Short mmCIF file of C-alpha atoms in Angstrom, two decimals:
data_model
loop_
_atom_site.label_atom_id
_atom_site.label_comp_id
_atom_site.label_asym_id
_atom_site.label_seq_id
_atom_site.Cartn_x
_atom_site.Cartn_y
_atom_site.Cartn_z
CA UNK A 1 15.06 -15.24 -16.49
CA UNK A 2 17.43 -14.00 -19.44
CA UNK A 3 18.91 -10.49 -19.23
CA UNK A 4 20.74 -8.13 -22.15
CA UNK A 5 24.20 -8.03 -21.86
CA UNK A 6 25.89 -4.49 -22.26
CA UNK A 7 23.82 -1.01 -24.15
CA UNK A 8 24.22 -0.13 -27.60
CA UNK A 9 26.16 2.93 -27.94
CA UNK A 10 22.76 4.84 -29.19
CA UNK A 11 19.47 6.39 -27.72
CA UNK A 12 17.16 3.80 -26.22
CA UNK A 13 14.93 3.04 -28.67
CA UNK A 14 12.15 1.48 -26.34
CA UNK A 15 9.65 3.28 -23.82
CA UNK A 16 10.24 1.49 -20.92
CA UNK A 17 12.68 -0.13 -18.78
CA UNK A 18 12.05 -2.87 -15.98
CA UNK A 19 14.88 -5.11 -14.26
CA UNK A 20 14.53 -8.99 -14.19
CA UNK A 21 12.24 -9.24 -17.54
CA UNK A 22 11.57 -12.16 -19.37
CA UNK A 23 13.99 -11.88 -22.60
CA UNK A 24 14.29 -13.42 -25.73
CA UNK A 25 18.00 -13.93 -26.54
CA UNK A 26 18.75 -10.77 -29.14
CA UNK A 27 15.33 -9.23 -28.47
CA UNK A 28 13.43 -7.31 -26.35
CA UNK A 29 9.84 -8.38 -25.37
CA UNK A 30 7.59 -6.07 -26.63
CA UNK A 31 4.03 -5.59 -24.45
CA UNK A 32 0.84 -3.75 -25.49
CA UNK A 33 -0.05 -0.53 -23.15
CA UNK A 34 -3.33 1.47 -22.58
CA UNK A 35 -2.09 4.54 -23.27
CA UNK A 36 1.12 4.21 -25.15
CA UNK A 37 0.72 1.52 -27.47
CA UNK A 38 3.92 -0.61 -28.11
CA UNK A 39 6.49 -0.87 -25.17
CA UNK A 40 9.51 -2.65 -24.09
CA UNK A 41 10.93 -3.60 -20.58
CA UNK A 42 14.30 -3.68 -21.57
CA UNK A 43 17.08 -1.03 -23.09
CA UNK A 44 17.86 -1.76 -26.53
CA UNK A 45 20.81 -3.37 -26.39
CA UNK A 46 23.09 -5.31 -28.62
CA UNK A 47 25.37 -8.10 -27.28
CA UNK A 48 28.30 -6.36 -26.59
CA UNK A 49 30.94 -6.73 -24.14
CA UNK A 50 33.04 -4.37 -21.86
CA UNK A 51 32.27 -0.57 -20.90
CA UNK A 52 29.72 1.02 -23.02
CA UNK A 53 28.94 4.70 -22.09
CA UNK A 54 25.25 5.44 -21.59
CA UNK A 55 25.85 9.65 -22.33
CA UNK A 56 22.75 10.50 -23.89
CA UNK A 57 20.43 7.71 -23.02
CA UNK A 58 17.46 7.14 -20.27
CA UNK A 59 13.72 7.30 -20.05
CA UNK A 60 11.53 9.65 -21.81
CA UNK A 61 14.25 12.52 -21.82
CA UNK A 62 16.52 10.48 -24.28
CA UNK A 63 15.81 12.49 -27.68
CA UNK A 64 16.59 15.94 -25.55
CA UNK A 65 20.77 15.39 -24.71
CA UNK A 66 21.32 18.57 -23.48
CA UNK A 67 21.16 18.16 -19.83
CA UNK A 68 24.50 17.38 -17.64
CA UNK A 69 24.15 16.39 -14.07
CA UNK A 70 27.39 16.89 -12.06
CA UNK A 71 28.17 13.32 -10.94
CA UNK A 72 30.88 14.25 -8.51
CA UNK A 73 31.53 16.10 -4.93
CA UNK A 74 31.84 19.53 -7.39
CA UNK A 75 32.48 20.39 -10.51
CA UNK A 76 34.77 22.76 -11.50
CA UNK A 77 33.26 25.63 -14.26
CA UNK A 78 35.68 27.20 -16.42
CA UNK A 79 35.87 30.26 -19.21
CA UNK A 80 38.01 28.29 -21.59
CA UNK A 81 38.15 24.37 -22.03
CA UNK A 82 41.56 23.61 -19.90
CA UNK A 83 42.24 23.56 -16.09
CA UNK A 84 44.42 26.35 -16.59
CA UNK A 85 41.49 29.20 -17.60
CA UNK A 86 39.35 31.31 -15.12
CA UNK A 87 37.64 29.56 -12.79
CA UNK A 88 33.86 30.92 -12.97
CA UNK A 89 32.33 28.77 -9.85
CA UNK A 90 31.96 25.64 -8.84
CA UNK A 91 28.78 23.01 -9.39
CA UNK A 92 27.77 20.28 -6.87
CA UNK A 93 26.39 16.66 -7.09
CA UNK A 94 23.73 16.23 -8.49
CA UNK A 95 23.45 19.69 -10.14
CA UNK A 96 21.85 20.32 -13.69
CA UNK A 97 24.21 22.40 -16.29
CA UNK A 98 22.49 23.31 -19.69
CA UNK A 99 24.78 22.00 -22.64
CA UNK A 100 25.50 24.78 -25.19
CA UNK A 101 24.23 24.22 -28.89
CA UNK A 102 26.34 24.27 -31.62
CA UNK A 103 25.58 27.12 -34.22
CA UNK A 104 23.61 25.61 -37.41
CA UNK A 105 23.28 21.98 -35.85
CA UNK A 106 21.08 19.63 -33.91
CA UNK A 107 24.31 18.77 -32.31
CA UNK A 108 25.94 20.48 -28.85
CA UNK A 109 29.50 21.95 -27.75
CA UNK A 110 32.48 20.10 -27.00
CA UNK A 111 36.74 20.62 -27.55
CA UNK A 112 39.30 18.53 -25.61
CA UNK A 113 37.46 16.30 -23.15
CA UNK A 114 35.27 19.30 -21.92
CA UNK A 115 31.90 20.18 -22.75
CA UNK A 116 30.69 24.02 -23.88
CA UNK A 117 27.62 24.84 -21.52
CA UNK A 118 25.70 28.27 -21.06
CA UNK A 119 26.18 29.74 -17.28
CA UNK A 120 24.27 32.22 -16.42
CA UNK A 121 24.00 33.89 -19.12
CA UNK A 122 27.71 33.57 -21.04
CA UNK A 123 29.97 30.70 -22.36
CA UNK A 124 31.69 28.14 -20.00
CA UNK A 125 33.31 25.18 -19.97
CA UNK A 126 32.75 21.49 -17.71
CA UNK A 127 34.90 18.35 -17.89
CA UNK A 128 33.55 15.12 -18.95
CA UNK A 129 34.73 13.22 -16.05
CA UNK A 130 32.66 14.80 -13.37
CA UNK A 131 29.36 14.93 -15.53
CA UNK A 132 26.80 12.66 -17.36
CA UNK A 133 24.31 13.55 -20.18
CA UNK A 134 22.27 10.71 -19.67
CA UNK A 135 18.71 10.50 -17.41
CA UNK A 136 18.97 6.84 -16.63
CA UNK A 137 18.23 6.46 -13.49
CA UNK A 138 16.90 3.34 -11.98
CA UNK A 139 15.25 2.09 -8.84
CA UNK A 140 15.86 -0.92 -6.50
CA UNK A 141 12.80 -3.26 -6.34
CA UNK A 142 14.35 -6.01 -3.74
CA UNK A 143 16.85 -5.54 -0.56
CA UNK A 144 20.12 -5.87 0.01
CA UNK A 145 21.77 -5.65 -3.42
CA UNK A 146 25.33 -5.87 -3.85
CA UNK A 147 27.77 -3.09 -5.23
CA UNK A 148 31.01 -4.26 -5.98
CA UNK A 149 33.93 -2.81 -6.55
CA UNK A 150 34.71 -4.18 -9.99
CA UNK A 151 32.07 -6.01 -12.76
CA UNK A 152 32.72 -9.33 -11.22
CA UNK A 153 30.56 -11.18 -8.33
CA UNK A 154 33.72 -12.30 -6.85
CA UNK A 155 35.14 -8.62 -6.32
CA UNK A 156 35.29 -6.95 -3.46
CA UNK A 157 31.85 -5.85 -2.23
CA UNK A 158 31.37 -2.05 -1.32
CA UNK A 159 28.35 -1.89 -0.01
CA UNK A 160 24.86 -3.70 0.22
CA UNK A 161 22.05 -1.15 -1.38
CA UNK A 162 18.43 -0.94 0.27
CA UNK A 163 14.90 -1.45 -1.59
CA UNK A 164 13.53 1.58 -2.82
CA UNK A 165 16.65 3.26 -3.55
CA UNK A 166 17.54 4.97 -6.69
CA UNK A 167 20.92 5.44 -8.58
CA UNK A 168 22.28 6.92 -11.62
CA UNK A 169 23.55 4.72 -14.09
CA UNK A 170 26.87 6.13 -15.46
CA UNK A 171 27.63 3.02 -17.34
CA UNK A 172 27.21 -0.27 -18.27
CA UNK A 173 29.92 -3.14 -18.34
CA UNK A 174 28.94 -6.51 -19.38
CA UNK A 175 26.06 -7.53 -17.29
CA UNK A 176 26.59 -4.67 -14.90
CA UNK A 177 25.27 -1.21 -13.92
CA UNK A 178 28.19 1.45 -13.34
CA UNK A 179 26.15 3.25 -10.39
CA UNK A 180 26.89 6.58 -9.02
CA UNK A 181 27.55 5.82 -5.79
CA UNK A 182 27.71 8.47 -2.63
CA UNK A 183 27.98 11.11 -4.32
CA UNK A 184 31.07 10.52 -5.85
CA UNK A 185 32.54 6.92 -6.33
CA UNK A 186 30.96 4.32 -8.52
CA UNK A 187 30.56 0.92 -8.06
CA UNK A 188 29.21 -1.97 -10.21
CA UNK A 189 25.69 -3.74 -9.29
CA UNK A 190 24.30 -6.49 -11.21
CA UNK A 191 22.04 -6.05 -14.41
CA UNK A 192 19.89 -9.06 -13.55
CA UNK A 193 18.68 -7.20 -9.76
CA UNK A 194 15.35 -6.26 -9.47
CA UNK A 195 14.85 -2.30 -10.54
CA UNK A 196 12.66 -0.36 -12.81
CA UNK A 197 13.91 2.64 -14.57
CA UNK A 198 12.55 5.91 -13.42
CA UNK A 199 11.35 6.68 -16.38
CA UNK A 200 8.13 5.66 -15.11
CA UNK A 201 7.44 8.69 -12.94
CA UNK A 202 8.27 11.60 -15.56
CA UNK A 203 5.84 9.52 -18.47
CA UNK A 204 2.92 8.82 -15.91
CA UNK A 205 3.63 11.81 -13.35
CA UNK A 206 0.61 13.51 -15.28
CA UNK A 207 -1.24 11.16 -16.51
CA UNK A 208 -4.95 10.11 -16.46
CA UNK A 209 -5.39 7.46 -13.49
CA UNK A 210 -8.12 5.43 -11.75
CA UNK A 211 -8.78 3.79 -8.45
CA UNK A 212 -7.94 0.01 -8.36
CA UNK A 213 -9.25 -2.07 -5.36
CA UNK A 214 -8.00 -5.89 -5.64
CA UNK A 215 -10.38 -8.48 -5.07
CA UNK A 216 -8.54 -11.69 -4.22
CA UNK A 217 -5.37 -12.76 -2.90
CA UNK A 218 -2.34 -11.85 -5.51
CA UNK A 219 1.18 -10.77 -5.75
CA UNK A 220 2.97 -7.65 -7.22
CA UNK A 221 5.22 -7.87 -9.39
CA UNK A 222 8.14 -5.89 -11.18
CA UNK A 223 6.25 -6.53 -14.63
CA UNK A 224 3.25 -7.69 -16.33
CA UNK A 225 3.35 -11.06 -16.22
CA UNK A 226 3.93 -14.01 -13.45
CA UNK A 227 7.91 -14.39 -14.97
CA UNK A 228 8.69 -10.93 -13.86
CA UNK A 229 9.91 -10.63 -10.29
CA UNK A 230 8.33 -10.77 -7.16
CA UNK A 231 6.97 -7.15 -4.95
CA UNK A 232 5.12 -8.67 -2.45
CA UNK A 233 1.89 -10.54 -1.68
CA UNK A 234 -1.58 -8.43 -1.31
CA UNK A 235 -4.52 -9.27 0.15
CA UNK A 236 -7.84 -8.81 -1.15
CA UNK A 237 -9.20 -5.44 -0.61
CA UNK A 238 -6.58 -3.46 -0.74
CA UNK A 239 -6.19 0.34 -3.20
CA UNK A 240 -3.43 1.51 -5.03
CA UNK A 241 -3.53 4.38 -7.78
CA UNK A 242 -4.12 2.63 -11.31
CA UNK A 243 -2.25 4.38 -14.37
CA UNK A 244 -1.80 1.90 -17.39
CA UNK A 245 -3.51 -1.36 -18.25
CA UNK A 246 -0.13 -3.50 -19.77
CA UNK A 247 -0.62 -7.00 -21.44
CA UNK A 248 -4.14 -7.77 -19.00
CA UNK A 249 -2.26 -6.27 -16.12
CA UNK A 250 -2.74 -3.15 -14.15
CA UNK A 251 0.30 -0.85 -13.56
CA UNK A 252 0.36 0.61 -10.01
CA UNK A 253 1.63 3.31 -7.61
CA UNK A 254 2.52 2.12 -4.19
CA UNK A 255 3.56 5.28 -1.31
CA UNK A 256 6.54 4.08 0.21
CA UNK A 257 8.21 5.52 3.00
CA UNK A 258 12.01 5.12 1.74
CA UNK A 259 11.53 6.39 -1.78
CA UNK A 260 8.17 8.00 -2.17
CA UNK A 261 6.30 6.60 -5.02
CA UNK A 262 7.37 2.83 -6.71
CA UNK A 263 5.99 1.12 -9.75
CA UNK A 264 4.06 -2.43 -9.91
CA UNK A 265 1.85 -4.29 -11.50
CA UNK A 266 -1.09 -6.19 -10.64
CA UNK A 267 -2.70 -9.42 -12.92
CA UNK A 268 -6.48 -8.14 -13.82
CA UNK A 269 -8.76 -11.28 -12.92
CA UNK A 270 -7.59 -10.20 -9.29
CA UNK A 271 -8.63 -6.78 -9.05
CA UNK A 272 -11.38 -4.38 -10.48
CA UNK A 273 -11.09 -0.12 -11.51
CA UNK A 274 -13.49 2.26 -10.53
CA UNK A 275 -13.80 3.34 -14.53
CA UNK A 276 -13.46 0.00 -15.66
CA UNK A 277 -10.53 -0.29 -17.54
#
């Protein structure tokens, strides 16, 4: 299986996001949904090399830029836009700060490698570095994925990240993920892993659903379609939570105990809805 290497330096202009797809080289592969017509299981990406910042890209949320989450221990919140000014307070990982708008624009505050953002209630100031302004976020569909400490499989390894386990993405280099990674560090895991983007739960978290029961022998997968990468076998009988019908193959909801709800899909000629879809 092909994967994109690197993200434009622009919104994502696709509705969905799933690891280990089947690509054409320069293209994303489009699918037919249910409910929301034309999707892709990629980000669209160009071929570029090196660091590309994601700010302002991820999921659903990606045409609203004006959420920061604090990517670091704290956060430091200041009156004017230098290290020097009053110190207001202090913000923690994984905290949301509201960007400030900028008067007669679409567009939002920012002076000297810090960004303007309203708290509570007056003007204040947060540095780049400890923030992002993106919402992609993505989740680990397979165990025992490697973080390294630099964009190469021959770096050293940091860690070794579980299944079910989400992570901001912070950047991409190459054919990496920059991951956020303990609350503070960042580390590099490989595009190519098995993950779908979260994006998932905020576009189906309310919508319309129906009960699937299958009714042979299959196997779940990451996408729709037998190229996409394996979930795990399922044997006939079993229920999941239907919520989109995806190129002849039903998109699932599976409880799991590490990470709440996960994302799969199922192939159609092996299961059956209660309201026929």
């Amino acid at each position: 299986m092909k994967t994109w290497k690197g993200l434009a330096g622009v919104l994502l202009c696709c509705a969905l996001l799933l690891g280990s797809a089947a690509l054409a080289d320069g293209y994303p592969q489009g699918h037919t949904s249910r409910h929301f017509g034309q999707v892709y299981f990629s980000t669209c990406t160009g071929n570029d090399d090196g660091y590309v910042n994601t700010d302002g890209v991820g999921g659903i949320t990606a045409a609203d830029p004006y959420f920061l989450t604090v990517i670091s221990k704290s956060a430091s919140i200041w009156a004017e836009p230098r290290t020097n000014s009053k110190k207001l307070a202090s913000a923690s990982f994984g905290d949301t700060l509201m960007l400030r708008a900028a008067e007669g624009s679409s567009g939002y505050v920012e002076q000297g490698g810090f960004y303007g953002i309203d708290y509570k209630g007056q003007s204040a100031w947060v540095n780049k570095s400890y923030v992002v302004r993106n919402t992609l976020e993505i989740v680990l569909m397979e165990s025992n994925v490697p973080a390294y400490i630099a964009p190469d499989t021959n770096a050293k390894k940091v860690g070794s990240l579980a299944k079910h386990t989400r992570y901001r993405v912070v950047g991409i280099y190459d054919d990496f993920y920059i991951i956020n990674l303990r609350g503070a560090a960042v580390a590099f895991i490989p595009m190519s892993v098995r993950h779908y983007d979260t994006f998932f739960e905020s576009n189906y978290h309310t919508g319309a659903s129906t009960t699937l029961t299958t009714i042979a022998a299959t196997t779940m997968r990451t996408g729709p379609g037998d190229d996409y990468a394996a979930v795990k076998d399922v044997k006939a009988g079993a229920q999941f939570s239907c919520m989109d019908v995806i190129d002849g193959w039903y998109m699932v909801t599976e409880q799991t105990k590490a990470d709440g709800l996960v994302y799969a899909f199922i192939p159609s000629w092996a299961a059956q809805t209660k309201d026929g879809w």
